[in-house]
Amino acid sequence: MLEGPFNLSQTRELLDAISHSPKKWLGQNFLVDGNIVRKSLALAEIATGDIVVEIGPGLGTLTTSLLQAGARVFAVERDHALAEHLRQKVAPDYVSSFNLLEADAMDFPLGTLPQSDAATMPFKIVANLPYAISTPWMDAVLECDNLPRTIVLMLQKEAADRFSAEAGMKNFGALSIFLEAAYDRAPGHKVPAQCFFPQPKIDSCLLNLRLKKNPRQFAATTKKVVREIFIYRRKQVSSALKKIGTTVPESVVAEWFALLPQFGCEPCSRPESIPVPAWLALDSLLSQA
């Protein structure tokens, strides 16, 4: 039985045993610090019976720790060699609690979690997320009918800062808005580069998100408008709206501009300075148009 977490020596031995070299294009930097694995479980408050989605389980260092804590894990792994390793070394010991799909997480953002469960049952996401897919994957998760109650993700610090940016910050953008509408940020944890093999060039961070009591999800049409507005983030929002390809009804624009002062901004404000409640007001207006 494999028992995580794995240190650097154990990680090297497991990679050698399956003749696998980390693939840079898949963002394969394996976590080799057991304290960080334990911190992930603590932040997510993992308890027996929890349903957990894991993206990119790799060698299984986080996976086995989740399973040992009594969680049911639904995972998706794109790399065939790593998926085969998990099928041979992890699955047999956790037949009823480990579910693995060999596939691209962009096609299955909730791993192997059955849609019937995803639509009705509380679940959490805990993952050392492949950095290359962090933004589109998170956007896909936010489209789900039933949002995860807790999300604890290992991300590049730059991505974590962008995800949790607030209005007025230079990295505040569309995804920051969509996330803040649904989630509160809880204290996370900094993770230095030496906690991985091979070491990435920059530090990482455990992002800790908790579902709001009354989460809001933007309509697809609004999300498209917001993304296009942020292409012109340094311009006034009134100018940005004139430039975007998406047609927003003039009546909606006029109503939204009339509401902006309630949120401490004006039509001459830059998109990055407009707070989330104002964007939610735009979503309501577009939904009614």
Coordinates of C-alpha atoms in Angstrom, one line a residue:
M1 CA 0.0 0.0 0.0
L2 CA 1.3 3.4 -0.9
E3 CA 1.1 5.8 2.0
G4 CA 1.5 9.5 1.4
P5 CA 2.8 12.1 1.5
F6 CA 6.0 11.3 -0.4
N7 CA 9.4 13.1 0.2
L8 CA 11.9 13.9 -2.5
S9 CA 13.7 10.5 -2.3
Q10 CA 10.4 8.6 -2.4
T11 CA 9.2 10.7 -5.3
R12 CA 12.4 10.0 -7.3
E13 CA 12.1 6.3 -6.6
L14 CA 8.4 6.2 -7.7
L15 CA 9.3 8.1 -10.9
D16 CA 12.2 5.7 -11.6
A17 CA 10.0 2.7 -11.0
I18 CA 7.7 3.7 -13.8
S19 CA 10.4 5.2 -16.0
H20 CA 8.8 8.5 -16.0
S21 CA 10.4 12.0 -16.4
P22 CA 8.3 15.0 -15.4
K23 CA 6.7 16.6 -18.4
K24 CA 7.2 20.4 -18.4
W25 CA 4.4 20.9 -21.0
L26 CA 1.9 19.3 -18.6
G27 CA 3.2 21.3 -15.6
Q28 CA 4.4 18.3 -13.7
N29 CA 6.1 19.6 -10.6
F30 CA 5.6 17.0 -7.9
L31 CA 5.0 18.1 -4.3
V32 CA 7.7 16.6 -2.0
D33 CA 7.0 18.4 1.3
G34 CA 4.7 16.4 3.5
N35 CA 3.9 19.5 5.6
I36 CA 2.3 21.2 2.6
V37 CA 0.2 18.1 1.9
R38 CA -1.0 18.1 5.5
K39 CA -1.7 21.8 5.3
S40 CA -3.9 21.3 2.2
L41 CA -6.0 18.8 4.1
A42 CA -6.2 21.0 7.1
L43 CA -7.3 24.1 5.1
A44 CA -10.0 22.0 3.4
E45 CA -11.0 20.6 6.8
I46 CA -11.1 17.1 5.3
A47 CA -13.2 14.7 7.4
T48 CA -14.3 11.1 7.0
G49 CA -16.9 10.8 4.3
D50 CA -16.1 14.0 2.4
I51 CA -16.4 13.9 -1.3
V52 CA -13.3 15.4 -2.9
V53 CA -12.5 16.2 -6.5
E54 CA -8.7 16.0 -7.3
I55 CA -7.2 17.3 -10.6
G56 CA -3.9 15.9 -11.7
P57 CA -3.2 13.4 -8.9
G58 CA 0.2 12.5 -10.4
L59 CA 2.0 10.0 -8.2
G60 CA -0.7 10.1 -5.6
T61 CA 1.0 11.9 -2.7
L62 CA -2.1 14.1 -2.0
T63 CA -4.5 11.4 -3.2
T64 CA -3.3 8.8 -0.7
S65 CA -3.4 11.4 2.1
L66 CA -7.0 12.3 1.3
L67 CA -7.9 8.6 1.2
Q68 CA -6.2 7.9 4.5
A69 CA -8.2 10.7 6.0
G70 CA -11.4 8.9 5.0
A71 CA -12.4 11.0 1.9
R72 CA -14.0 9.6 -1.3
V73 CA -11.8 10.9 -4.1
F74 CA -12.9 11.5 -7.7
A75 CA -9.8 12.2 -9.8
V76 CA -8.8 12.9 -13.4
E77 CA -5.3 12.4 -14.7
R78 CA -4.2 13.1 -18.2
D79 CA -0.8 11.4 -18.2
H80 CA -1.2 7.7 -19.1
A81 CA 1.9 6.5 -17.2
L82 CA 0.8 8.3 -14.0
A83 CA -2.8 7.1 -14.4
E84 CA -1.6 3.5 -14.8
H85 CA 0.6 3.9 -11.7
L86 CA -2.4 5.0 -9.7
R87 CA -4.6 2.2 -11.1
Q88 CA -2.0 -0.4 -10.0
K89 CA -0.7 1.1 -6.7
V90 CA -3.6 3.1 -5.2
A91 CA -6.9 1.8 -6.6
P92 CA -6.6 -1.8 -5.3
D93 CA -6.3 -0.6 -1.7
Y94 CA -9.2 1.9 -2.0
V95 CA -11.7 0.1 -4.2
S96 CA -14.8 1.8 -2.8
S97 CA -13.3 5.3 -2.3
F98 CA -11.0 6.0 -5.2
N99 CA -12.4 6.8 -8.6
L100 CA -10.0 7.6 -11.4
L101 CA -10.6 8.8 -15.0
E102 CA -7.7 9.1 -17.5
A103 CA -8.7 12.2 -19.4
D104 CA -8.1 15.9 -19.8
A105 CA -9.4 17.9 -16.8
M106 CA -10.6 20.6 -19.3
D107 CA -13.1 18.0 -20.6
F108 CA -13.9 16.8 -17.1
P109 CA -13.5 19.8 -14.7
L110 CA -15.0 17.8 -11.8
G111 CA -13.1 14.6 -12.5
T112 CA -15.1 11.5 -12.3
L113 CA -17.7 12.9 -9.9
P114 CA -21.0 11.6 -11.3
Q115 CA -23.2 14.4 -12.5
S116 CA -26.1 13.2 -10.3
D117 CA -23.8 13.7 -7.3
A118 CA -22.3 17.0 -8.6
A119 CA -25.8 18.4 -8.9
T120 CA -27.0 17.5 -5.4
M121 CA -24.3 16.6 -3.0
P122 CA -21.8 18.8 -1.1
F123 CA -18.3 18.3 -2.3
K124 CA -14.8 19.9 -2.1
I125 CA -12.0 20.3 -4.5
V126 CA -8.4 19.8 -3.3
A127 CA -5.7 19.7 -5.9
N128 CA -2.2 20.6 -6.9
L129 CA -3.6 22.0 -10.1
P130 CA -1.5 21.9 -13.3
Y131 CA -0.7 25.6 -13.6
A132 CA -1.2 25.8 -17.4
I133 CA -4.9 25.1 -17.1
S134 CA -5.7 27.1 -13.9
T135 CA -7.7 29.9 -15.5
P136 CA -9.8 28.0 -18.0
W137 CA -10.4 25.1 -15.5
M138 CA -11.6 27.5 -12.8
D139 CA -13.9 29.2 -15.3
A140 CA -15.3 25.8 -16.2
V141 CA -15.9 24.9 -12.5
L142 CA -17.8 28.2 -12.0
E143 CA -20.2 27.1 -14.7
C144 CA -21.3 24.0 -12.7
D145 CA -24.8 23.9 -11.4
N146 CA -23.7 22.9 -7.9
L147 CA -20.5 24.7 -6.9
P148 CA -18.0 23.0 -4.6
R149 CA -18.3 24.1 -0.9
T150 CA -14.6 24.4 -0.5
I151 CA -11.7 24.8 -3.0
V152 CA -8.1 24.4 -1.9
L153 CA -5.7 24.8 -4.8
M154 CA -2.0 24.8 -5.3
L155 CA -1.3 27.6 -7.7
Q156 CA 1.5 29.8 -8.9
K157 CA 1.6 32.8 -6.7
E158 CA 0.9 35.0 -9.6
A159 CA -2.3 33.1 -10.5
A160 CA -3.4 33.0 -6.9
D161 CA -3.0 36.8 -6.6
R162 CA -5.0 37.2 -9.8
F163 CA -7.8 34.9 -8.7
S164 CA -8.2 36.7 -5.4
A165 CA -7.5 40.3 -6.5
E166 CA -9.9 43.0 -5.5
A167 CA -11.2 46.1 -7.3
G168 CA -8.5 48.7 -7.6
M169 CA -5.6 46.1 -7.8
K170 CA -3.7 46.0 -11.1
N171 CA -4.4 42.2 -11.5
F172 CA -8.1 42.5 -10.9
G173 CA -9.9 41.1 -13.9
A174 CA -12.9 39.1 -15.2
L175 CA -12.1 35.8 -13.3
S176 CA -11.5 37.8 -10.1
I177 CA -15.0 39.1 -10.5
F178 CA -16.6 35.8 -11.2
L179 CA -14.8 34.2 -8.2
E180 CA -15.6 36.9 -5.8
A181 CA -19.3 36.7 -6.6
A182 CA -19.4 33.1 -5.5
Y183 CA -16.6 32.6 -3.0
D184 CA -15.0 34.2 0.1
R185 CA -11.2 33.9 0.4
A186 CA -10.0 32.2 3.6
P187 CA -6.4 32.3 4.8
G188 CA -4.1 30.3 2.5
H189 CA -0.5 29.4 2.7
K190 CA 2.7 30.3 0.9
V191 CA 4.6 27.4 -0.7
P192 CA 8.3 27.9 -1.7
A193 CA 9.7 26.5 -4.9
Q194 CA 11.9 24.0 -3.1
C195 CA 8.8 22.1 -2.0
F196 CA 8.6 20.6 -5.5
F197 CA 10.5 18.3 -7.8
P198 CA 11.6 19.6 -10.2
Q199 CA 11.7 23.0 -8.7
P200 CA 9.6 25.7 -10.6
K201 CA 11.1 29.1 -11.1
I202 CA 8.6 30.9 -8.9
D203 CA 6.9 30.3 -5.6
S204 CA 3.4 28.9 -5.2
C205 CA 0.5 29.4 -2.9
L206 CA -2.4 27.4 -1.5
L207 CA -5.5 29.3 -2.4
N208 CA -8.4 28.7 0.1
L209 CA -11.9 29.5 -1.1
R210 CA -15.2 29.0 0.7
L211 CA -18.6 29.2 -1.0
K212 CA -20.7 32.2 0.0
K213 CA -24.0 31.7 1.8
N214 CA -25.7 33.2 -1.3
P215 CA -23.3 32.7 -4.2
R216 CA -23.9 34.4 -7.5
Q217 CA -23.1 33.0 -10.9
F218 CA -22.9 35.3 -13.9
A219 CA -24.9 34.5 -17.0
A220 CA -22.8 33.4 -20.0
T221 CA -23.7 36.6 -22.0
T222 CA -22.5 38.8 -19.1
K223 CA -19.3 36.9 -18.8
K224 CA -18.6 37.5 -22.4
V225 CA -19.2 41.2 -22.0
V226 CA -17.1 41.5 -18.9
R227 CA -14.1 39.7 -20.5
E228 CA -14.3 41.9 -23.6
I229 CA -14.5 45.0 -21.5
F230 CA -11.3 44.0 -19.7
I231 CA -9.4 43.8 -23.0
Y232 CA -9.5 47.6 -22.6
R233 CA -8.9 47.6 -18.8
R234 CA -6.8 50.8 -18.9
K235 CA -9.6 52.8 -20.7
Q236 CA -12.7 54.3 -19.3
V237 CA -15.5 51.7 -19.1
S238 CA -17.7 53.9 -21.3
S239 CA -15.0 53.8 -24.0
A240 CA -14.5 50.1 -23.5
L241 CA -18.2 49.4 -24.1
K242 CA -18.0 51.3 -27.4
K243 CA -15.0 49.3 -28.5
I244 CA -16.2 45.7 -27.7
G245 CA -17.7 43.5 -30.4
T246 CA -20.6 42.4 -28.2
T247 CA -23.6 44.6 -28.6
V248 CA -25.0 45.7 -25.2
P249 CA -28.4 47.4 -25.5
E250 CA -28.1 51.2 -25.1
S251 CA -30.9 51.1 -22.5
V252 CA -28.9 48.7 -20.4
V253 CA -25.8 50.8 -20.7
A254 CA -27.7 53.9 -19.6
E255 CA -29.3 52.1 -16.6
W256 CA -25.9 50.7 -15.5
F257 CA -24.2 54.0 -15.8
A258 CA -26.9 55.6 -13.7
L259 CA -26.3 52.9 -11.0
L260 CA -22.5 53.2 -10.9
P261 CA -22.3 56.1 -8.4
Q262 CA -24.0 53.8 -5.8
F263 CA -20.9 51.6 -6.0
G264 CA -18.4 54.5 -5.8
C265 CA -17.6 54.7 -9.5
E266 CA -18.6 56.5 -12.7
P267 CA -18.8 55.8 -16.5
C268 CA -15.3 57.4 -16.6
S269 CA -13.9 54.8 -14.2
R270 CA -11.5 52.1 -15.5
P271 CA -12.9 48.5 -15.5
E272 CA -10.3 47.4 -12.9
S273 CA -11.6 50.0 -10.4
I274 CA -15.2 48.9 -10.6
P275 CA -16.2 46.6 -7.7
V276 CA -18.0 43.3 -8.0
P277 CA -21.4 44.5 -6.8
A278 CA -21.5 46.9 -9.8
W279 CA -20.7 44.0 -12.2
L280 CA -23.5 42.0 -10.6
A281 CA -25.8 44.9 -11.3
L282 CA -24.8 44.7 -14.9
D283 CA -25.5 41.0 -14.9
S284 CA -29.0 41.6 -13.5
L285 CA -29.7 44.3 -16.2
L286 CA -28.5 42.1 -19.0
S287 CA -30.5 39.1 -17.8
Q288 CA -33.7 41.2 -17.8
A289 CA -33.0 42.8 -21.2

